[in-house]
Short mmCIF file of C-alpha atoms and ligand atoms in Angstrom, two decimals:
data_model
loop_
_atom_site.label_atom_id
_atom_site.label_comp_id
_atom_site.label_asym_id
_atom_site.label_seq_id
_atom_site.Cartn_x
_atom_site.Cartn_y
_atom_site.Cartn_z
CA MET I 967 136.00 85.37 100.44
CA ASP I 968 135.23 81.71 99.52
CA LEU I 969 131.86 81.60 97.84
CA ASN I 970 131.06 78.65 95.32
CA ILE I 971 127.38 78.97 94.10
CA GLY I 972 127.68 75.66 92.66
CA PRO I 973 125.96 73.49 89.99
CA GLU I 974 122.73 73.34 92.27
CA VAL I 975 122.18 76.78 93.14
CA GLU I 976 122.89 77.55 89.45
CA ALA I 977 120.33 75.11 88.30
CA LEU I 978 117.69 76.65 90.60
CA ARG I 979 118.53 80.29 89.33
CA GLN I 980 117.56 78.94 85.89
CA GLU I 981 114.24 77.31 87.34
CA PHE I 982 113.59 80.67 88.80
CA ARG I 983 113.84 82.36 85.62
CA ALA I 984 111.91 79.80 83.86
CA PHE I 985 109.05 80.34 86.44
CA PHE I 986 108.97 83.96 86.32
CA ALA I 987 108.86 83.81 82.36
CA GLU I 988 105.77 80.89 82.61
CA HIS I 989 103.78 82.71 85.59
CA LEU I 990 104.72 86.37 85.88
CA PRO I 991 101.95 88.13 84.17
CA ALA I 992 103.69 90.48 81.66
CA GLY I 993 101.49 93.72 82.44
CA LEU I 994 102.23 93.40 86.05
CA ALA I 995 106.01 92.77 85.25
CA ARG I 996 105.84 95.96 83.30
CA ARG I 997 104.32 98.38 86.10
CA VAL I 998 106.85 97.19 88.30
CA TYR I 999 109.79 97.87 85.91
CA ASN I 1000 108.16 101.33 85.27
CA GLY I 1001 108.15 102.01 88.98
CA GLU I 1002 104.26 102.25 88.99
CA LYS I 1003 101.92 101.44 92.13
CA VAL I 1004 100.81 97.69 92.11
CA PRO I 1005 97.14 97.47 93.56
CA LYS I 1006 96.87 95.20 96.50
CA ALA I 1007 94.61 92.68 94.72
CA ASP I 1008 97.50 92.30 92.22
CA HIS I 1009 100.18 91.81 94.94
CA GLN I 1010 97.95 88.92 96.60
CA ALA I 1011 97.00 87.25 93.08
CA TRP I 1012 100.75 86.98 92.94
CA GLN I 1013 101.32 85.81 96.26
CA ARG I 1014 99.29 83.25 95.77
CA THR I 1015 101.01 81.79 92.58
CA LEU I 1016 104.06 81.85 94.80
CA ALA I 1017 102.47 80.04 97.62
CA ALA I 1018 101.10 77.60 94.96
CA ARG I 1019 104.51 77.17 93.72
CA GLY I 1020 105.75 76.85 97.68
CA TRP I 1021 107.93 79.87 96.98
CA LEU I 1022 106.00 82.60 98.93
CA ALA I 1023 108.31 82.48 102.31
CA PRO I 1024 112.20 81.82 101.36
CA SER I 1025 113.21 82.31 104.97
CA TRP I 1026 110.96 79.91 106.75
CA ALA I 1027 111.19 76.75 107.54
CA LYS I 1028 109.11 73.81 105.44
CA ASP I 1029 107.55 72.67 108.35
CA TRP I 1030 105.81 75.71 108.23
CA GLY I 1031 105.28 75.89 104.51
CA GLY I 1032 108.36 77.71 103.63
CA THR I 1033 111.11 76.80 101.38
CA GLY I 1034 113.82 75.82 103.80
CA TRP I 1035 116.20 77.75 101.43
CA GLY I 1036 119.90 78.36 102.97
CA PRO I 1037 121.01 82.11 102.74
CA LEU I 1038 122.66 81.65 99.26
CA GLU I 1039 119.49 80.33 97.72
CA ARG I 1040 117.36 83.21 99.34
CA PHE I 1041 120.23 85.73 97.79
CA VAL I 1042 119.94 84.12 94.27
CA TRP I 1043 115.88 84.27 94.80
CA ASP I 1044 115.91 88.01 95.51
CA GLU I 1045 118.41 88.88 92.69
CA GLU I 1046 116.19 86.94 90.26
CA SER I 1047 112.72 88.06 91.48
CA ALA I 1048 113.99 91.83 91.13
CA LEU I 1049 115.36 91.35 87.54
CA ALA I 1050 112.15 89.81 86.88
CA CYS I 1051 110.47 92.74 87.73
CA ALA I 1052 108.19 90.67 90.25
CA PRO I 1053 106.56 92.83 93.08
CA ARG I 1054 107.80 92.56 96.45
CA ALA I 1055 105.47 90.44 98.74
CA ASN I 1056 104.03 91.61 102.10
CA ILE I 1057 107.53 92.14 103.62
CA PRO I 1058 106.71 92.53 107.63
CA ALA I 1059 104.57 89.01 107.19
CA ILE I 1060 106.69 87.06 105.13
CA ASP I 1061 110.29 88.39 105.89
CA LEU I 1062 109.92 90.05 109.60
CA LEU I 1063 107.32 88.11 111.36
CA GLY I 1064 107.23 84.79 110.07
CA PRO I 1065 110.59 84.07 111.04
CA VAL I 1066 109.94 85.62 114.47
CA LEU I 1067 106.57 83.49 115.16
CA ILE I 1068 108.56 80.26 114.31
CA GLU I 1069 111.48 81.21 116.58
CA PHE I 1070 109.58 82.71 119.45
CA GLY I 1071 106.07 82.13 119.00
CA THR I 1072 103.87 79.65 120.73
CA ASP I 1073 102.22 76.74 118.73
CA ALA I 1074 98.95 78.42 118.92
CA GLN I 1075 100.37 81.28 117.17
CA LYS I 1076 101.99 79.82 114.42
CA ARG I 1077 98.95 77.74 113.59
CA ARG I 1078 96.92 80.72 113.80
CA HIS I 1079 98.75 83.15 111.67
CA LEU I 1080 101.24 81.52 109.32
CA PRO I 1081 98.67 79.66 107.14
CA ARG I 1082 97.00 82.99 106.70
CA ILE I 1083 99.88 84.86 105.82
CA LEU I 1084 100.60 82.01 103.21
CA SER I 1085 96.94 82.13 101.65
CA SER I 1086 97.67 86.05 101.74
CA ASP I 1087 94.18 86.69 104.03
CA ASP I 1088 95.90 88.42 106.35
CA TRP I 1089 97.79 91.33 105.47
CA TRP I 1090 100.21 92.85 108.33
CA CYS I 1091 102.22 95.98 108.86
CA GLN I 1092 105.34 96.77 111.50
CA GLY I 1093 104.51 99.36 114.31
CA PHE I 1094 107.78 99.99 115.82
CA SER I 1095 108.75 103.53 115.31
CA GLU I 1096 106.81 106.50 117.31
CA PRO I 1097 106.69 110.24 117.32
CA GLN I 1098 109.38 110.46 119.78
CA ALA I 1099 111.11 107.17 118.76
CA GLY I 1100 112.52 106.38 115.34
CA SER I 1101 116.67 106.01 115.74
CA ASP I 1102 116.21 105.73 119.59
CA LEU I 1103 113.68 103.05 119.61
CA ALA I 1104 113.59 102.33 123.06
CA ALA I 1105 112.55 105.42 124.01
CA LEU I 1106 108.87 104.26 122.62
CA LYS I 1107 105.99 105.00 124.82
CA MET I 1108 102.99 103.02 123.17
CA ARG I 1109 101.90 101.30 126.63
CA ALA I 1110 100.39 98.00 127.46
CA VAL I 1111 98.67 97.94 130.81
CA ARG I 1112 97.67 94.20 132.07
CA ASP I 1113 94.24 93.60 132.99
CA GLY I 1114 92.86 90.22 133.35
CA ASP I 1115 93.33 88.15 130.33
CA HIS I 1116 93.99 91.17 128.29
CA TYR I 1117 96.40 94.43 127.85
CA VAL I 1118 95.12 97.76 127.42
CA VAL I 1119 97.14 99.41 124.77
CA THR I 1120 97.27 103.19 123.92
CA GLY I 1121 99.75 105.11 121.80
CA THR I 1122 100.87 106.37 118.44
CA LYS I 1123 103.02 104.68 115.72
CA LEU I 1124 104.49 106.67 113.16
CA TRP I 1125 105.62 105.84 109.51
CA THR I 1126 103.91 102.63 109.64
CA SER I 1127 104.21 101.36 106.07
CA HIS I 1128 100.95 100.27 104.15
CA ALA I 1129 99.10 100.24 107.48
CA GLN I 1130 96.43 101.02 105.18
CA HIS I 1131 96.08 97.56 103.70
CA ALA I 1132 96.87 95.86 106.64
CA ASN I 1133 94.32 93.88 109.14
CA TRP I 1134 97.16 92.83 111.61
CA ILE I 1135 99.95 95.01 113.03
CA PHE I 1136 102.87 93.78 115.28
CA CYS I 1137 103.96 96.45 117.84
CA LEU I 1138 106.55 97.02 120.15
CA VAL I 1139 104.90 98.37 123.31
CA ARG I 1140 105.85 99.52 126.82
CA THR I 1141 104.60 96.92 129.52
CA SER I 1142 106.83 98.25 132.21
CA GLN I 1143 107.95 101.61 133.22
CA GLU I 1144 110.08 100.45 136.12
CA ALA I 1145 112.55 98.21 134.07
CA LYS I 1146 115.33 99.53 132.42
CA LYS I 1147 114.29 101.20 128.87
CA GLN I 1148 114.92 98.10 126.52
CA ALA I 1149 113.63 95.32 129.23
CA GLY I 1150 110.36 97.00 129.55
CA ILE I 1151 109.43 96.37 126.11
CA SER I 1152 106.93 93.61 125.06
CA PHE I 1153 106.22 92.16 121.29
CA LEU I 1154 102.43 92.10 120.74
CA LEU I 1155 100.07 91.09 117.77
CA ILE I 1156 97.19 93.47 117.50
CA ASP I 1157 93.91 92.85 115.37
CA MET I 1158 93.63 96.22 113.61
CA ASP I 1159 89.74 95.34 112.60
CA GLN I 1160 87.96 96.79 116.00
CA PRO I 1161 87.13 100.32 117.35
CA GLY I 1162 89.79 102.31 118.80
CA ILE I 1163 92.34 102.16 115.88
CA THR I 1164 92.83 105.04 113.64
CA VAL I 1165 95.11 104.86 110.51
CA SER I 1166 95.92 108.31 108.99
CA PRO I 1167 97.82 108.79 105.46
CA ILE I 1168 101.21 110.61 105.55
CA HIS I 1169 101.82 111.74 101.75
CA THR I 1170 105.54 111.50 101.18
CA LEU I 1171 107.67 113.72 98.65
CA GLY I 1172 106.85 111.16 95.88
CA GLY I 1173 103.27 111.94 96.24
CA ILE I 1174 102.57 108.14 97.27
CA HIS I 1175 100.40 107.00 100.11
CA ALA I 1176 102.80 104.43 101.48
CA VAL I 1177 103.18 105.37 105.27
CA ASN I 1178 100.67 106.15 108.04
CA GLU I 1179 100.23 107.32 111.46
CA VAL I 1180 98.59 104.61 113.37
CA ARG I 1181 96.43 105.46 116.51
CA ILE I 1182 95.70 102.97 119.46
CA GLU I 1183 93.14 104.17 121.77
CA ASP I 1184 92.20 101.84 125.05
CA VAL I 1185 92.28 98.76 122.87
CA ARG I 1186 91.85 95.51 124.48
CA VAL I 1187 94.29 92.62 123.33
CA PRO I 1188 94.36 89.42 124.60
CA VAL I 1189 97.24 88.06 126.47
CA GLU I 1190 97.55 85.00 124.26
CA ASN I 1191 98.86 87.76 121.65
CA LEU I 1192 102.13 88.40 123.24
CA VAL I 1193 105.20 86.79 121.61
CA GLY I 1194 107.99 85.29 123.67
CA ARG I 1195 108.12 86.60 127.09
CA GLU I 1196 106.94 90.21 128.44
CA GLY I 1197 110.16 92.27 128.08
CA GLN I 1198 111.71 89.91 125.49
CA ALA I 1199 111.11 92.17 122.57
CA TRP I 1200 114.16 93.55 122.48
CA GLU I 1201 115.96 90.56 121.83
CA ILE I 1202 113.26 89.50 119.28
CA THR I 1203 113.88 92.64 117.42
CA ARG I 1204 117.62 92.27 117.21
CA PHE I 1205 116.55 88.57 115.70
CA LEU I 1206 114.28 90.32 113.15
CA LEU I 1207 116.75 93.09 112.26
CA GLY I 1208 119.69 90.62 111.86
CA HIS I 1209 117.50 87.99 110.11
CA GLU I 1210 117.77 89.10 106.44
CA ARG I 1211 121.30 90.93 106.86
CA LEU I 1212 121.42 91.31 103.03
CA VAL I 1213 118.20 93.08 102.42
CA GLY I 1214 119.27 96.54 103.33
CA ALA I 1215 121.83 96.20 100.30
CA GLY I 1216 118.95 96.26 97.89
CA ILE I 1217 121.16 94.53 95.19
CA GLY I 1218 118.00 93.05 93.16
CA PRO I 1219 116.11 96.49 93.06
CA SER I 1220 119.74 98.39 92.03
CA MET I 1221 120.06 96.04 89.10
CA LYS I 1222 116.74 96.68 88.20
CA LEU I 1223 117.16 100.29 88.04
CA MET I 1224 120.63 99.54 86.31
CA ARG I 1225 118.97 97.79 83.29
CA GLN I 1226 116.27 100.69 83.28
CA VAL I 1227 119.47 103.04 82.50
CA ARG I 1228 121.01 101.12 80.47
CA ASP I 1229 117.75 100.84 78.28
CA LEU I 1230 117.11 104.52 78.77
CA LEU I 1231 120.69 105.38 77.11
CA ARG I 1232 119.92 103.44 73.82
CA ARG I 1233 116.94 105.70 73.23
CA SER I 1234 117.78 108.91 71.30
CA GLY I 1235 118.00 112.26 72.96
CA PRO I 1236 117.09 115.66 71.93
CA ASP I 1237 119.82 115.84 68.98
CA GLY I 1238 118.81 113.10 67.46
CA HIS I 1239 121.69 110.92 68.85
CA PRO I 1240 121.70 107.91 71.32
CA LEU I 1241 121.73 109.16 74.93
CA ARG I 1242 124.69 106.82 75.38
CA ASP I 1243 127.08 109.03 73.07
CA ASP I 1244 127.00 111.67 75.92
CA VAL I 1245 129.88 110.68 77.63
CA ARG I 1246 129.03 112.55 80.98
CA LEU I 1247 125.87 109.96 81.11
CA ARG I 1248 128.20 107.00 80.14
CA ASP I 1249 130.74 108.02 82.76
CA ARG I 1250 127.95 108.30 85.69
CA ALA I 1251 126.41 104.70 84.56
CA ALA I 1252 129.97 103.19 84.34
CA LEU I 1253 130.78 104.93 87.93
CA ILE I 1254 127.56 103.44 89.26
CA GLU I 1255 127.78 100.10 87.76
CA THR I 1256 131.00 99.74 89.16
CA ASP I 1257 129.96 100.90 92.47
CA LEU I 1258 127.20 98.08 92.27
CA LEU I 1259 129.76 95.33 91.33
CA ALA I 1260 131.80 96.20 94.52
CA LEU I 1261 128.57 96.53 96.54
CA ARG I 1262 127.79 92.87 94.87
CA TYR I 1263 131.04 91.43 96.11
CA THR I 1264 130.77 92.75 99.42
CA ALA I 1265 127.42 91.30 99.65
CA TYR I 1266 129.10 87.98 98.81
CA ARG I 1267 131.47 88.26 101.34
CA VAL I 1268 129.16 88.92 104.35
CA LEU I 1269 126.96 85.89 102.55
CA ALA I 1270 130.26 83.65 102.65
CA ASP I 1271 130.56 84.41 106.46
CA GLU I 1272 126.77 83.77 107.07
CA LEU I 1273 127.47 80.32 105.35
CA SER I 1274 130.02 79.69 107.48
CA GLY I 1275 128.23 80.32 110.94
CA LYS I 1276 129.83 83.63 111.50
CA ALA I 1277 127.07 86.18 113.51
CA PRO I 1278 126.63 89.11 111.33
CA GLY I 1279 128.53 92.02 111.78
CA PRO I 1280 129.03 95.78 111.41
CA GLU I 1281 129.77 95.18 107.80
CA VAL I 1282 125.81 95.04 107.00
CA SER I 1283 125.96 98.44 108.05
CA VAL I 1284 128.28 98.90 104.49
CA LEU I 1285 125.64 97.45 102.83
CA LYS I 1286 122.99 99.41 104.14
CA VAL I 1287 124.45 102.90 103.55
CA ARG I 1288 125.86 102.23 100.16
CA GLY I 1289 122.98 100.26 98.82
CA GLY I 1290 120.73 103.22 99.50
CA GLU I 1291 123.23 105.72 97.86
CA ILE I 1292 123.59 103.52 94.58
CA GLN I 1293 120.01 103.38 94.63
CA GLN I 1294 119.64 107.29 94.94
CA ALA I 1295 122.18 107.94 92.28
CA LEU I 1296 120.45 105.54 89.81
CA THR I 1297 117.23 107.28 90.05
CA GLU I 1298 119.00 110.79 89.69
CA LEU I 1299 120.81 109.32 86.91
CA LEU I 1300 117.20 108.24 85.14
CA MET I 1301 115.81 111.81 85.62
CA ASP I 1302 118.63 113.47 84.50
CA ALA I 1303 118.98 111.32 81.27
CA ALA I 1304 115.23 111.39 80.62
CA GLY I 1305 115.74 115.14 80.32
CA LEU I 1306 112.17 117.16 80.44
CA ALA I 1307 110.28 113.94 80.69
CA GLY I 1308 111.90 113.17 83.79
CA LEU I 1309 110.34 116.11 85.23
CA VAL I 1310 106.94 114.85 84.78
CA HIS I 1311 105.54 114.02 87.81
CA PRO I 1312 102.28 111.57 87.50
CA LEU I 1313 100.46 113.66 89.93
CA SER I 1314 100.64 116.76 88.19
CA LEU I 1315 98.62 115.23 85.09
CA PRO I 1316 94.95 114.99 84.92
CA ALA I 1317 93.98 111.45 85.31
CA GLY I 1318 94.75 109.17 82.16
CA GLU I 1319 96.59 111.75 80.52
CA SER I 1320 100.15 111.06 79.43
CA LEU I 1321 102.67 113.38 78.11
CA VAL I 1322 105.39 110.95 78.11
CA PRO I 1323 106.00 107.12 77.45
CA ASP I 1324 104.64 105.03 80.32
CA ASP I 1325 108.24 103.86 81.40
CA LEU I 1326 109.38 107.44 81.86
CA ALA I 1327 106.00 108.91 83.50
CA HIS I 1328 107.17 107.67 87.01
CA LEU I 1329 110.97 108.75 87.33
CA ALA I 1330 110.17 111.54 89.13
CA GLN I 1331 108.17 109.88 91.53
CA GLN I 1332 110.69 107.14 91.80
CA PHE I 1333 113.42 109.57 92.71
CA PHE I 1334 111.70 111.09 95.49
CA ASP I 1335 110.57 108.08 96.66
CA ARG I 1336 113.96 106.46 96.84
CA ARG I 1337 115.17 108.90 99.24
CA LYS I 1338 113.37 107.19 102.12
CA LEU I 1339 116.07 104.72 101.32
CA THR I 1340 118.75 106.33 103.86
CA ILE I 1341 116.17 106.99 106.33
CA TYR I 1342 114.45 103.83 107.23
CA GLY I 1343 115.71 100.40 108.56
CA GLY I 1344 118.48 102.61 110.82
CA SER I 1345 119.47 106.20 109.12
CA SER I 1346 122.71 106.52 107.20
CA GLU I 1347 124.00 108.79 110.26
CA ILE I 1348 123.02 105.75 112.80
CA GLN I 1349 125.04 103.37 110.25
CA ARG I 1350 127.79 105.59 109.94
CA ASN I 1351 127.78 105.75 113.70
CA ILE I 1352 128.49 102.07 113.77
CA ILE I 1353 130.72 101.65 111.02
CA ALA I 1354 133.00 104.37 113.05
CA GLN I 1355 132.74 102.81 116.28
CA ARG I 1356 133.05 99.17 115.32
CA ILE I 1357 134.87 99.31 111.91
CA LEU I 1358 137.05 102.31 112.10
CA ARG I 1359 137.19 102.23 116.03
CA VAL I 1360 137.27 105.80 116.39
C1 LIG Y 329 109.25 105.57 104.13
C2 LIG Y 329 109.53 105.08 105.23
C3 LIG Y 329 108.75 104.09 105.76
C4 LIG Y 329 108.78 103.57 107.05
N1 LIG Y 329 108.43 101.98 107.52
C5 LIG Y 329 108.32 102.19 109.14
C6 LIG Y 329 107.35 100.92 109.31
O1 LIG Y 329 106.75 100.39 108.67
N2 LIG Y 329 107.52 100.43 110.31
C7 LIG Y 329 107.90 101.31 111.39
O2 LIG Y 329 108.30 101.12 112.68
N3 LIG Y 329 108.88 102.17 111.33
C8 LIG Y 329 108.73 102.68 109.68
N4 LIG Y 329 109.63 103.93 109.31
C9 LIG Y 329 110.33 104.84 110.60
C10 LIG Y 329 111.93 104.44 110.37
O3 LIG Y 329 112.47 103.35 110.89
C11 LIG Y 329 112.48 105.81 111.10
O4 LIG Y 329 112.19 107.01 110.36
C12 LIG Y 329 114.09 105.85 111.46
O5 LIG Y 329 114.43 104.88 112.29
C13 LIG Y 329 114.53 107.46 111.75
O6 LIG Y 329 113.62 107.82 112.77
P1 LIG Y 329 113.18 109.16 112.89
O7 LIG Y 329 112.15 109.28 111.11
O8 LIG Y 329 112.40 109.16 113.98
O9 LIG Y 329 114.31 109.96 112.87
P2 LIG Y 329 115.16 110.42 114.10
O10 LIG Y 329 115.53 109.31 115.06
O11 LIG Y 329 114.27 111.84 114.97
O12 LIG Y 329 116.25 111.30 113.39
C14 LIG Y 329 116.19 112.36 112.91
C15 LIG Y 329 117.55 112.76 111.98
O13 LIG Y 329 118.78 112.69 112.79
C16 LIG Y 329 119.88 111.87 112.76
N5 LIG Y 329 120.26 110.97 114.37
C17 LIG Y 329 119.24 110.68 115.06
N6 LIG Y 329 120.07 109.97 116.42
C18 LIG Y 329 121.77 110.19 115.81
C19 LIG Y 329 122.46 109.66 116.30
N7 LIG Y 329 122.76 109.33 117.58
N8 LIG Y 329 123.66 110.56 115.46
C20 LIG Y 329 123.83 110.97 114.38
N9 LIG Y 329 122.32 111.38 113.67
C21 LIG Y 329 121.47 110.83 114.40
C22 LIG Y 329 118.73 110.60 112.15
O14 LIG Y 329 119.97 110.20 111.02
C23 LIG Y 329 118.33 111.86 111.30
O15 LIG Y 329 118.91 112.11 110.05
C24 LIG Y 329 109.79 104.57 108.02
C25 LIG Y 329 110.32 105.51 107.68
C26 LIG Y 329 110.23 105.89 106.25
C27 LIG Y 329 111.12 107.26 105.43
#
């Protein structure tokens, strides 16, 4: 590994820290630290603060209002924003769709959509998975039939994160039944503020309304909303998924959880002694911290490859599997260390009542919610298949 962070990026890190100290509202950071839900309006306000500083879109080119940063600057930004407990921006729009439009979109699409993402006027969600098409995404059935200057779209998307807040959705749709499965899929931008689109909530184990079913029935979508060519969506999706190869590692979120663990272990347990005196808790914390350090070094290796122009390889799957497992282990440790307080689920409390300190009240919710990490974005089983075939060659 040859990764020299260098004085310029280190100086940028200090600039990030100073910016967060000055501009990130303390109440908002506290909510993120506690794992509480952040209302959309607060997300928008924070996004606008970032946009005013020119830092809302770390992976976009400068010409389109992005930062123009390279992978190293983006990595340091992700670490520092997680450590500062800043809320994550509208990921489908900023991290996924923006780079896709800059690479494959028409000038009209870029001019129409990118500024409205930066101003936080439009909120996007990602419509890929369907009831019978998750791991096997190419099996998707949502169809788009050409009718003059429009496509008529019908089908169901499932597990669509934050669709209840979105006014636009980018979808993978089937435009050809004849072609090979992957070659019949196209990438379409759909305005959700129209009849024929129904968003229904799905409540997850954590009691959070974060995912939805999106039903689309006979909705007319102008042909100008097609990104790239008909049948090009598979190539676009590979670009989109490979674009942020370090995101799945979740290093920043794990560092933030590790900080929570350290804070909690400093507190007194039921016997009046600090929790860190419990050798089992201390041992678990040390093991996870070591795993996290190892993951960080693996991420640096991938980053070094990226900086030397090497295409993403199967090691990204290692980052995804270990990154998810480490976050899950951290939330499990937090629950165990908190004892009875860790069993208090906010949903089981009458509104406004608090039986435990605010920073412990959401531990159970976070614990359940983090189960998703080894499912979405390519489940751990699928990642292990990749590791077995392409790294271990079995
Ligand atoms: C919280 C959450 C948010 C999500 N947000 C979005 C979103 O915003 N947009 C979106 O499009 N999708 C989203 N998803 C969907 C996610 O990408 C899928 O859940 C994921 O791809 C798995 O697909 P599936 O749920 O259909 O499970 P399936 O593919 O049916 O898999 C079921 C089980 O079988 C295993 N399995 C499947 N195939 C194989 C194989 N070949 N070898 C070994 N094991 C296998 C899987 O690992 C899994 O354990 C989200 C999911 C979750 C949980």
